[in-house]
Coordinates of C-alpha atoms and ligand atoms in Angstrom, one line a residue:
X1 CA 0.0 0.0 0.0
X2 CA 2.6 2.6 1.0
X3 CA 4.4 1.5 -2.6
X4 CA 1.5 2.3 -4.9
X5 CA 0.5 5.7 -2.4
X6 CA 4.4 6.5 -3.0
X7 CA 4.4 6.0 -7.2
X8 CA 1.4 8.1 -7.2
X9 CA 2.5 11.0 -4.5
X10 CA 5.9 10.9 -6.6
X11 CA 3.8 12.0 -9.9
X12 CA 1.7 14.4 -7.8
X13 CA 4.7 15.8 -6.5
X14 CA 6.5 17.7 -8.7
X15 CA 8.5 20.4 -8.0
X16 CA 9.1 23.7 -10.1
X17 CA 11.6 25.9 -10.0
X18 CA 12.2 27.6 -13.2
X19 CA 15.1 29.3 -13.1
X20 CA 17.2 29.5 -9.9
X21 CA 17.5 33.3 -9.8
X22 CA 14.5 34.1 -11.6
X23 CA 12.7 31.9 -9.3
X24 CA 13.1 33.4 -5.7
X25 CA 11.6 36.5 -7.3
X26 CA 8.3 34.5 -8.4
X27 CA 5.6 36.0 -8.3
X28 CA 3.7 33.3 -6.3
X29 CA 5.6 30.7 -3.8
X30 CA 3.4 27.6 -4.5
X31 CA 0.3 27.4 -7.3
X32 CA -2.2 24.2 -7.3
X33 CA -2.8 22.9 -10.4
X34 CA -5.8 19.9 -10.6
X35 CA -4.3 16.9 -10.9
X36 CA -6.9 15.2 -13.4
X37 CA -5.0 18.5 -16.4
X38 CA -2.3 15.9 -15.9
X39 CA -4.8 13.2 -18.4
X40 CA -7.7 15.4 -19.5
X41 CA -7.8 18.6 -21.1
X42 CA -10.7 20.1 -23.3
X43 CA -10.0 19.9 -26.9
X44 CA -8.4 21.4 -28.7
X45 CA -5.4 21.4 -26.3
X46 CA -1.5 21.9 -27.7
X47 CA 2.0 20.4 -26.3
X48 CA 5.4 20.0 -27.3
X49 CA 7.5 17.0 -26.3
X50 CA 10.5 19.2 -26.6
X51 CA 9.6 21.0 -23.6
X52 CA 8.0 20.8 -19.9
X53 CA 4.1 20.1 -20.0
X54 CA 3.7 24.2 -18.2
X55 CA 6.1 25.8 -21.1
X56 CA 4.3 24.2 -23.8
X57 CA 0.7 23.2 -23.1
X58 CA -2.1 25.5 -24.4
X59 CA -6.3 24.7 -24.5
X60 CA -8.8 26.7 -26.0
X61 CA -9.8 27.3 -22.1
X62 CA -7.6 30.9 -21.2
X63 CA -8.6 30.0 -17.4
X64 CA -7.1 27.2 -18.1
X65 CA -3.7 28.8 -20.4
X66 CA -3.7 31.5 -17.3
X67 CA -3.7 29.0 -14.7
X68 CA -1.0 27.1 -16.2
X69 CA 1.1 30.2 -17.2
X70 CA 1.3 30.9 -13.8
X71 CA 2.2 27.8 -12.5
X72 CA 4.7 28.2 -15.0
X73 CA 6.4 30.8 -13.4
X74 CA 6.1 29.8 -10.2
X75 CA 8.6 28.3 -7.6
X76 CA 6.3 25.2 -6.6
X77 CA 3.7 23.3 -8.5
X78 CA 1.4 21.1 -6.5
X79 CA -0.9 18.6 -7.8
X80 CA -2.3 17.7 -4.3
X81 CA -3.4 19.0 -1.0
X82 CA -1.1 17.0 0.6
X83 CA 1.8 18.7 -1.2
X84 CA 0.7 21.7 -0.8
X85 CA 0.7 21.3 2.8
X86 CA 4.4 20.1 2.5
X87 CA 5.8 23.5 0.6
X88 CA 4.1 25.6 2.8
X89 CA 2.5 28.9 1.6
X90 CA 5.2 30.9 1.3
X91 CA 9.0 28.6 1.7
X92 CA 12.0 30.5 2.6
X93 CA 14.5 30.9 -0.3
X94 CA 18.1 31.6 0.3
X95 CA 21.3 30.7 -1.9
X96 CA 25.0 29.6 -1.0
X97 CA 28.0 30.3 -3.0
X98 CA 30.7 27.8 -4.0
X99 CA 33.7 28.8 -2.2
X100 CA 36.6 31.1 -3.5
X101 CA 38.8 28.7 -6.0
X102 CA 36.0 26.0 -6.8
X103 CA 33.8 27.0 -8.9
X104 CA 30.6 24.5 -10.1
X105 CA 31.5 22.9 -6.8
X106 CA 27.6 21.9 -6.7
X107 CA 26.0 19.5 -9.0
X108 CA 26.3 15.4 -7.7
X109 CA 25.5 13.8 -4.4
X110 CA 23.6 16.2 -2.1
X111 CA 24.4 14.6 1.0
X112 CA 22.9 15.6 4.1
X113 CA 25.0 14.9 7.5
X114 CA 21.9 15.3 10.3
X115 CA 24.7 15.8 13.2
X116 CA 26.2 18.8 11.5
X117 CA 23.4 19.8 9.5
X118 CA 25.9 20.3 6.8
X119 CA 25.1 19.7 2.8
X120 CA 28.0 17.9 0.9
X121 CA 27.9 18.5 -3.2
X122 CA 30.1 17.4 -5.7
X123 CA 31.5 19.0 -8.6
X124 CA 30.1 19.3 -12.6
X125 CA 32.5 18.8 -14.6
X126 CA 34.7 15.8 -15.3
X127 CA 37.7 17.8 -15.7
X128 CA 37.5 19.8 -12.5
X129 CA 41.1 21.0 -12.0
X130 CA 40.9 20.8 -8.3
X131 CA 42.3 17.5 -6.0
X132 CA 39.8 18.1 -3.8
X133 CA 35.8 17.9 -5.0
X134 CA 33.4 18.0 -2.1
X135 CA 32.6 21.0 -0.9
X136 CA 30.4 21.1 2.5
X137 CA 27.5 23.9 2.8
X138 CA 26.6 24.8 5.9
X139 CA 22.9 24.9 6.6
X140 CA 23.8 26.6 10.2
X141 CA 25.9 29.4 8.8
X142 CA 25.5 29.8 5.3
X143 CA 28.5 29.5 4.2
X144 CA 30.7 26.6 2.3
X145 CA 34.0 25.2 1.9
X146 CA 36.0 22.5 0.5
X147 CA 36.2 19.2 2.3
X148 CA 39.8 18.8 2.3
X149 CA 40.2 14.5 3.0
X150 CA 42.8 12.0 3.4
X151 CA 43.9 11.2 1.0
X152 CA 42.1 13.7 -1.3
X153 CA 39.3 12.7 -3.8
X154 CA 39.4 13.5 -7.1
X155 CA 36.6 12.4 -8.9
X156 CA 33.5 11.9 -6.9
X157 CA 30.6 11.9 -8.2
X158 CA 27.4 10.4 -6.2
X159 CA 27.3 10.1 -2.3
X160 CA 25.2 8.6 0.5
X161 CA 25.3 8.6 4.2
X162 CA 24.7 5.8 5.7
X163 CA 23.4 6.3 9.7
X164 CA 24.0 3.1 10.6
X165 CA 27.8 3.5 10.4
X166 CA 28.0 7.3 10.3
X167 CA 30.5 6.7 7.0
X168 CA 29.2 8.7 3.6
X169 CA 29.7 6.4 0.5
X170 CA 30.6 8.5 -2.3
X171 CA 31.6 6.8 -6.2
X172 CA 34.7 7.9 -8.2
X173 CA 34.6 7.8 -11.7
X174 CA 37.9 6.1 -13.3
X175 CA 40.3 8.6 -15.0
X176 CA 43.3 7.5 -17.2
X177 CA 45.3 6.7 -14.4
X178 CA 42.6 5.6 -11.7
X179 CA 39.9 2.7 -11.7
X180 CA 36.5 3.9 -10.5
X181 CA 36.1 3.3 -7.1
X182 CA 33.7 3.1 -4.4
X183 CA 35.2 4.9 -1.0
X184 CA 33.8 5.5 2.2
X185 CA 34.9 9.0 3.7
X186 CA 34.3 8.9 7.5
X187 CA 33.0 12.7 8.5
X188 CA 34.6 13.1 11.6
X189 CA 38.0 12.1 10.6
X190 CA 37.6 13.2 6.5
X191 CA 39.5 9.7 6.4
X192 CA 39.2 8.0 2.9
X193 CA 38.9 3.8 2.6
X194 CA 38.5 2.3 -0.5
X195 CA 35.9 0.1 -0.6
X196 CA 35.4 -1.6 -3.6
X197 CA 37.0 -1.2 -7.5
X198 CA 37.0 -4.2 -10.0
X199 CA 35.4 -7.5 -10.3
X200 CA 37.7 -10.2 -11.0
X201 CA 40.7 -8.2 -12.2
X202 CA 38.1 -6.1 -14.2
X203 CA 38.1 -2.0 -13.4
X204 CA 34.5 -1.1 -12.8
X205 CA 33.3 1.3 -15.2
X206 CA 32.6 4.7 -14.1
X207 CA 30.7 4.8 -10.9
X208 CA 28.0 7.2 -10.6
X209 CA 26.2 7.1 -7.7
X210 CA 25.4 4.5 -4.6
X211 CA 22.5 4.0 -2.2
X212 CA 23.8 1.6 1.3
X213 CA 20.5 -0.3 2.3
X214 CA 20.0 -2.9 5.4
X215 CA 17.8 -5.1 4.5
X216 CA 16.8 -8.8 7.2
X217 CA 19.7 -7.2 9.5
X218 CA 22.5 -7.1 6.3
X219 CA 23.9 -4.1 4.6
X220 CA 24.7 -3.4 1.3
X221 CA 25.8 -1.1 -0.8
X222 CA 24.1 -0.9 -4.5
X223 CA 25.6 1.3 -7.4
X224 CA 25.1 1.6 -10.8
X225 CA 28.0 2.4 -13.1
X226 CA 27.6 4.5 -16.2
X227 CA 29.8 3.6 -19.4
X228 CA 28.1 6.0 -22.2
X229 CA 31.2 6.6 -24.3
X230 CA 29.8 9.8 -27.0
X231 CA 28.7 11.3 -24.0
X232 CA 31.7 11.1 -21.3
X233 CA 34.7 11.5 -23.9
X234 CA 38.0 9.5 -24.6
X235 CA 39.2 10.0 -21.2
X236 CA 36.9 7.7 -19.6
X237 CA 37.9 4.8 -21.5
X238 CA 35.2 2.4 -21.8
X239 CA 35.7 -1.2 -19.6
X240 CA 35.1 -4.6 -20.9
X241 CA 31.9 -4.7 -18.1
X242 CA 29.0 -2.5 -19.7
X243 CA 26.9 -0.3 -17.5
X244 CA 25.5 -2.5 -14.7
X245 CA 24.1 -1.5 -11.3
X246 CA 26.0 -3.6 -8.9
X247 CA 25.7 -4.9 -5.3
X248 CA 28.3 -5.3 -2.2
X249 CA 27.0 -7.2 0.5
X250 CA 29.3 -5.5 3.3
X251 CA 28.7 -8.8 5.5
X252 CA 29.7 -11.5 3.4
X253 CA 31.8 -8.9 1.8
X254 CA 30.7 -10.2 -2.4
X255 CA 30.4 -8.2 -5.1
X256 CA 28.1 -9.2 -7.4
X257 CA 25.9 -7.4 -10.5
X258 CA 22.4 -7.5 -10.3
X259 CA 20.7 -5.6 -13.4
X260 CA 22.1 -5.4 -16.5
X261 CA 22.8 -2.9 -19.2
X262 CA 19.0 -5.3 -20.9
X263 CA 16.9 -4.2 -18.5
X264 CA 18.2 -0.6 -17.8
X265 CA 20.3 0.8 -20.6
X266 CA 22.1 3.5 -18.5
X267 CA 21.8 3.4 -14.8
X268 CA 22.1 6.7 -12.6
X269 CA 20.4 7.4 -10.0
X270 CA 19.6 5.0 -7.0
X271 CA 17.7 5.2 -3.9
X272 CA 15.5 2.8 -1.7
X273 CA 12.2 3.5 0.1
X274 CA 11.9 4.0 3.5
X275 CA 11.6 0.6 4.5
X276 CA 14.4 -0.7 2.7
X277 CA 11.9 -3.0 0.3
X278 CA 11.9 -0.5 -3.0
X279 CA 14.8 0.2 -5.1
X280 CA 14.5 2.7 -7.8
X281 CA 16.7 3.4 -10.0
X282 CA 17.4 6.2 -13.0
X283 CA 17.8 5.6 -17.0
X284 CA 19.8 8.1 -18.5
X285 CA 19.1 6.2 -21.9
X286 CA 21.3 9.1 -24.1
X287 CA 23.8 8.5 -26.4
X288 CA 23.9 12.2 -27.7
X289 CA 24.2 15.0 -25.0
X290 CA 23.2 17.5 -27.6
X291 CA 19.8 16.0 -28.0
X292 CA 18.9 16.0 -24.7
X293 CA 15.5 17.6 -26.0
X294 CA 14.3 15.1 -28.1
X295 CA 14.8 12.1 -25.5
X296 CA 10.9 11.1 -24.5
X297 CA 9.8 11.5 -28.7
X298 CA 12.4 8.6 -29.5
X299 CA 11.2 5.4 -29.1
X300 CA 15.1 3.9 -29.2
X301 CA 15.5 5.3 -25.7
X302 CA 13.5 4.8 -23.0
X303 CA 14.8 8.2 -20.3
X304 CA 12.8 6.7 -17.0
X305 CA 12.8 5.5 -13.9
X306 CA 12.6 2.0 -13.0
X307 CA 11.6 0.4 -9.5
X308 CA 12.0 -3.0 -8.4
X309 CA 11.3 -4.9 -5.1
X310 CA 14.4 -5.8 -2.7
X311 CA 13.7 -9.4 -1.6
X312 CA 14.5 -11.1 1.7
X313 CA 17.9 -11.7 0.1
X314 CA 18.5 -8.2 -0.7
X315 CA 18.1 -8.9 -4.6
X316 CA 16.1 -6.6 -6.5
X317 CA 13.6 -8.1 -8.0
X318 CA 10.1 -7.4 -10.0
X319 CA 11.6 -4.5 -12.3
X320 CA 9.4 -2.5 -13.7
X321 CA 8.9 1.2 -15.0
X322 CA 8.2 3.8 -12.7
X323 CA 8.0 7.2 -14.8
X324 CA 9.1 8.5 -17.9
X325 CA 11.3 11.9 -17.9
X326 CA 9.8 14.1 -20.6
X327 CA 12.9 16.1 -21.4
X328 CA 16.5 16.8 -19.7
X329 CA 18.0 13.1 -18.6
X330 CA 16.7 10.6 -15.6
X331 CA 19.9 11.8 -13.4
X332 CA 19.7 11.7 -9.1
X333 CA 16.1 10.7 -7.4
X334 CA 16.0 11.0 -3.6
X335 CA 13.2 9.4 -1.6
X336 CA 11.4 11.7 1.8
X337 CA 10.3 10.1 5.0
X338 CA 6.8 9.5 3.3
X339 CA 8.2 7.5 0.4
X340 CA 7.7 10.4 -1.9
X341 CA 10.1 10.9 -4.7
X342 CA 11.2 13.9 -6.4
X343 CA 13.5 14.2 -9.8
X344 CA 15.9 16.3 -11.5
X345 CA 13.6 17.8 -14.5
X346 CA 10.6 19.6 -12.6
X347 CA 13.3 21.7 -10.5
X348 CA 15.0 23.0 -13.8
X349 CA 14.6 23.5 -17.5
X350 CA 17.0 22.2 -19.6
X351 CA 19.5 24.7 -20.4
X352 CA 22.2 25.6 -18.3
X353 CA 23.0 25.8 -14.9
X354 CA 22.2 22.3 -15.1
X355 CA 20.8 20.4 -12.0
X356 CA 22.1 16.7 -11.3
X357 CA 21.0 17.1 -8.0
X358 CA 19.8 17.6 -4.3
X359 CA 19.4 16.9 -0.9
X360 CA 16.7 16.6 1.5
X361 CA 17.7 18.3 5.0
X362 CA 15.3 17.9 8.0
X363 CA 12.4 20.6 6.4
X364 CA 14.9 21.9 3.6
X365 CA 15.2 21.2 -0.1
X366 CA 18.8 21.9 -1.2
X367 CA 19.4 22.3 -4.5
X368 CA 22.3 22.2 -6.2
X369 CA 22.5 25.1 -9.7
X370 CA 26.6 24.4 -9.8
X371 CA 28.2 27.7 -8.8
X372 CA 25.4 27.9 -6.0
X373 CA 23.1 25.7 -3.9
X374 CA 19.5 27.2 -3.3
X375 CA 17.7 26.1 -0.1
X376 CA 14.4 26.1 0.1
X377 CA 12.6 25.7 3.6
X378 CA 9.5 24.3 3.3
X379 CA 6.5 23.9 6.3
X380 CA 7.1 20.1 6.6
X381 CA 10.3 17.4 7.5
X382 CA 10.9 15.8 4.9
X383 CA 14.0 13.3 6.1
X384 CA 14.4 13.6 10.0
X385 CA 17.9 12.2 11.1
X386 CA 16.1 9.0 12.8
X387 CA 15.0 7.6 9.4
X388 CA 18.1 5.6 8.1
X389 CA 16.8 4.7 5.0
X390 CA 16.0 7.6 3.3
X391 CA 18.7 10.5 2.3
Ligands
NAG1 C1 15.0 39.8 -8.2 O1 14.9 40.8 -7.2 C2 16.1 41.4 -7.0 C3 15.9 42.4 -5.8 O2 15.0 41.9 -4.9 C4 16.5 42.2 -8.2 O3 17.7 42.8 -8.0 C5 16.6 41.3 -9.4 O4 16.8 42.0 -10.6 C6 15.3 40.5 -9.6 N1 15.4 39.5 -10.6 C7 14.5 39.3 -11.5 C8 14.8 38.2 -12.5 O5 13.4 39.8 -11.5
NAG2 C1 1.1 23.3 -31.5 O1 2.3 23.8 -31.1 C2 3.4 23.6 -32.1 C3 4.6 24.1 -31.5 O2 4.8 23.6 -30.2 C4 3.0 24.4 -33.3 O3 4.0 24.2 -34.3 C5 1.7 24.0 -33.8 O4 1.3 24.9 -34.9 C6 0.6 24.1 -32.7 N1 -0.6 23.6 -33.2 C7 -1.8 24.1 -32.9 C8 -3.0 23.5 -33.5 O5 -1.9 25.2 -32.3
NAG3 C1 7.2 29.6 -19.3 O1 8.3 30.3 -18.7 C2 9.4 30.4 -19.5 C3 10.5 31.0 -18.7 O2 10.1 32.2 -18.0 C4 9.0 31.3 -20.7 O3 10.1 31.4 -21.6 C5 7.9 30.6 -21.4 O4 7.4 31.4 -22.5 C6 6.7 30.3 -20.5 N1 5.8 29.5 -21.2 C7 4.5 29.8 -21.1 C8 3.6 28.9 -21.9 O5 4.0 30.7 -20.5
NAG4 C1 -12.6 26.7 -18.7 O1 -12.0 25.9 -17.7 C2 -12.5 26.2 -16.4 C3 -11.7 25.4 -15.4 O2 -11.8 24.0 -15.8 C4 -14.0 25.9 -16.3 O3 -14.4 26.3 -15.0 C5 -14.7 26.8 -17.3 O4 -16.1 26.4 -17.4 C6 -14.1 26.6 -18.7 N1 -14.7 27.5 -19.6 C7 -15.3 27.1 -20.8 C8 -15.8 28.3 -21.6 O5 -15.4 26.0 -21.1
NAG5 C1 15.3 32.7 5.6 O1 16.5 32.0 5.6 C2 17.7 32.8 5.9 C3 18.9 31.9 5.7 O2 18.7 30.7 6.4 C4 17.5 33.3 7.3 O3 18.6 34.2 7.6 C5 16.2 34.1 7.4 O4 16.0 34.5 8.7 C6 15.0 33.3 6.9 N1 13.8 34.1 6.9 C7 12.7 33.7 7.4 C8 11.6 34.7 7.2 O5 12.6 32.6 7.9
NAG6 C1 46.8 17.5 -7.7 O1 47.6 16.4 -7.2 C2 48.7 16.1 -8.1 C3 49.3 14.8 -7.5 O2 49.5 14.9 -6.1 C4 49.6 17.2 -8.2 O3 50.7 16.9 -9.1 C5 48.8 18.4 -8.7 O4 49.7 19.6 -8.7 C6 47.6 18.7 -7.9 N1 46.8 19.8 -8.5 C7 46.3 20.8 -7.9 C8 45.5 21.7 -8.7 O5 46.4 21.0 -6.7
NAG7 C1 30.1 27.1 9.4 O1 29.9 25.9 10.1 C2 30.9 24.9 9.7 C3 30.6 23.6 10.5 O2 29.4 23.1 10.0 C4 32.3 25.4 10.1 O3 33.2 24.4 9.7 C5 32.6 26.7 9.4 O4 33.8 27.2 9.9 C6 31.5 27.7 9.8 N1 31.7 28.9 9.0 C7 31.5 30.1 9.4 C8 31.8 31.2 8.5 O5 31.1 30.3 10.6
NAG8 C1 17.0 8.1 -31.5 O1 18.2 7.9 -30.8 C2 19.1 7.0 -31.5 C3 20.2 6.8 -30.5 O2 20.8 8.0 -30.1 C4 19.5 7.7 -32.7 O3 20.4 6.9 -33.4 C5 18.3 8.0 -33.6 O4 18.7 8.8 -34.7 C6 17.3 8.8 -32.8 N1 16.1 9.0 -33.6 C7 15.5 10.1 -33.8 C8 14.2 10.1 -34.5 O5 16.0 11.2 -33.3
NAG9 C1 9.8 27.0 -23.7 O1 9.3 26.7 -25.0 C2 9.9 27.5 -26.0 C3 9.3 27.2 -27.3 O2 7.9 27.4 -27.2 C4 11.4 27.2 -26.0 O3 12.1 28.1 -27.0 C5 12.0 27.4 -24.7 O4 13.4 27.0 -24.7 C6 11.3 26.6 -23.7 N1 11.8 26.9 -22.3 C7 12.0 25.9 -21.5 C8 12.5 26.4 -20.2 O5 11.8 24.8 -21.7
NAG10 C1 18.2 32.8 -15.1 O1 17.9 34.1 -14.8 C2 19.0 35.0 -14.8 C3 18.4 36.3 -14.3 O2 17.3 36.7 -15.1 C4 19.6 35.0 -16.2 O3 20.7 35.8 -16.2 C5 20.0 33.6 -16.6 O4 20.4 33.6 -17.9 C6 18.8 32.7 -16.5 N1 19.2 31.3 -16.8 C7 18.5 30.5 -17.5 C8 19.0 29.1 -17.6 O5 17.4 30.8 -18.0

């Protein structure tokens, strides 16, 4: 039951934010929208694929065109009461800088540490010219700086904290000289262990971004890797392993793969549900990052999200599709307290500053726009540092 109320709060639950810095000047916080414009609209009615359903969708109703022209330029959208509720009527807006000397410091992970109340990002670009990548903001004071660990990190990419050990897990992509790797940095100390980084003599290839679950008193750690060659360039050599989202049991301490490149083409994102049963995953089905415009009109891809049941053995199991991403890619997916999802396109159109991701912090939606991370506070908790399982 709390499965099928989470797949349908996750489609009722989109958030909007236009453009970062156009967007805290909006002239309304939150606008409700009836769900059922989602399916039925009078005729004749207008959209493109191209763009978002509230840039392109006209009717021959203008209560209706006004109604969604606002919610167009809006900060929130709501389908529901419920979510409503959850933004509040009028959220707190506030921006953080990247520090001095790291620039698009925040674009992977979003990792919230509850003790600190501290936001850890990672970097955009894949040729970031700086040893260290992770750069903490500071939901006490505002202000952010570079995690400076031991040994240093250079290419992480996604990141999860795991309560249960107080480690965060972040992936590193492989560079020429590097195999991707999965490390665990330990907060207090900023100490670095390397976890996992071949199978069988065989690099990994590139990690992207890793969820730690317990599931019948075992941990493990899932992550997908991500081997799109057009789209990541010569210096991220393709391995003999395609894209695969992997498992670790950290008990029986086994690495083995668990969905292949068949089922989902390009895996991203990764998160489970609050109880630890649902895994969902991203499909960043692109080959070409120019046409990231055209992805839901081309029936070669399939840009989605896919969930599938953990069983009592920790396996996922039961794929199946959860959503389809309309335009942009499929990139990070975090899950709140309530099993409600949110993704990377509502928060962003497509062109630049791009948005891989966010965090959920206690009552505050962190996201990160690169050079800046915009907080928003909403009226409700959506992770509270006693859930484990969701982050
Ligand atoms: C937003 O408001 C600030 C001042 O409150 C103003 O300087 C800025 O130009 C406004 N931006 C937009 C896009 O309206
Ligand atoms: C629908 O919108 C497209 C552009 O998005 C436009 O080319 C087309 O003429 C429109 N059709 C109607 C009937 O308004
Ligand atoms: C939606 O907002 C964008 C950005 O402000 C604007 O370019 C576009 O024309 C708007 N679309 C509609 C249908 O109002
Ligand atoms: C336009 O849509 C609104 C909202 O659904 C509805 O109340 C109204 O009756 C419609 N107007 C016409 C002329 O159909
Ligand atoms: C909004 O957030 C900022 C930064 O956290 C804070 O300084 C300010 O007091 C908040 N304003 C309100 C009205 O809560
Ligand atoms: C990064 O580390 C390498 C190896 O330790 C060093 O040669 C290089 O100068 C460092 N680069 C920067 C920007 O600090
Ligand atoms: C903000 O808080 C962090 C700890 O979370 C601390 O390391 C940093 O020095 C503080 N910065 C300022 C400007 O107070
Ligand atoms: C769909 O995507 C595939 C793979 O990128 C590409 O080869 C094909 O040309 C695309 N088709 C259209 C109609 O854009
Ligand atoms: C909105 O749609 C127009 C075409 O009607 C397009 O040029 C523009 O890039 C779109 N904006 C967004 C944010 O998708
Ligand atoms: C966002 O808004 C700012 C201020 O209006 C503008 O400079 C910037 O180009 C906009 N970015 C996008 C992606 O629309």
């Amino acid at each position: 039951m709390r499965i099928s109320q989470a797949a349908v709060l996750a489609v009722a639950s989109l958030v909007y934010a236009q453009n970062a810095t156009q967007a805290s000047n909006a002239s309304h916080a939150v606008v409700q929208l009836p769900s059922e414009w989602l399916y039925l609209l009078p005729q004749p009615f207008n959209s493109s694929i191209r763009y978002s359903w509230l840039n392109s969708t006209t009717t021959g109703n203008d209560t209706i065109n006004r109604a969604l022209e606002e919610a167009n330029q809006s900060r929130f959208v709501s389908y529901s009461d419920e979510f409503t509720q959850l933004v509040g009527p009028n959220p707190n807006v506030s921006t953080i800088q990247c520090p001095q000397g790291a620039p698009e410091c925040a674009f992977e992970a979003g990792v919230w540490l509850p003790d600190t109340d501290e936001v850890w990002f990672t970097y955009l670009d894949f040729d970031y010219p700086y040893n260290q990548s992770i750069t903490s903001f500071s939901l006490r004071n505002g202000s952010a700086q570079q995690v400076v660990t031991d040994p240093p990190i250079r290419y992480p990419l996604g990141g999860y904290y795991f309560s249960y050990d107080g480690l965060v897990y972040f992936t590193e992509y492989n560079a020429a000289t590097s195999p991707a790797t999965i490390i665990t940095v330990d907060p207090k100390t900023l100490h670095v262990t390397p976890i996992l980084n071949s199978y069988q003599g065989i690099p990994l290839a590139p990690c992207d971004d890793v969820v730690v679950t317990r599931v019948n008193n075992k941990d493990y750690i899932f992550l997908t890797t991500f081997s799109l060659r057009d789209v990541l360039g010569s210096k991220f050599p393709r391995q003999r392993y395609d894209t695969a989202v992997w498992r670790f049991d950290l008990h029986e301490k086994v690495l083995q793969p668990v969905i292949s490149a068949n089922e989902i083409v390009a895996p991203n994102g990764i998160r489970v549900s609050p109880n630890g049963r649902t895994l969902y995953v991203t499909n960043t089905a692109i080959t070409d990052q120019s046409k990231l415009e055209d992805q839901a009109s081309n029936i070669t891809k399939s840009n989605s999200i896919y969930e599938y049941d953990l069983n009592d053995q920790g396996k996922p199991v039961n794929g199946r599709l959860f959503g389809l991403v309309r335009s942009g890619i499929a990139n990070g997916l975090h899950i709140d307290n309530a099993g409600r999802s949110f993704n990377y396109i509502p928060f962003h159109p497509i062109d630049q500053p791009r948005i891989g991701n966010f965090a959920l912090a206690g009552n505050k939606l962190v996201i990160g726009a690169d050079t800046f991370v915009v907080v928003y506070e909403l009226a409700e908790k959506l992770v509270t540092p006693g859930n484990l399982l969701t982050n």
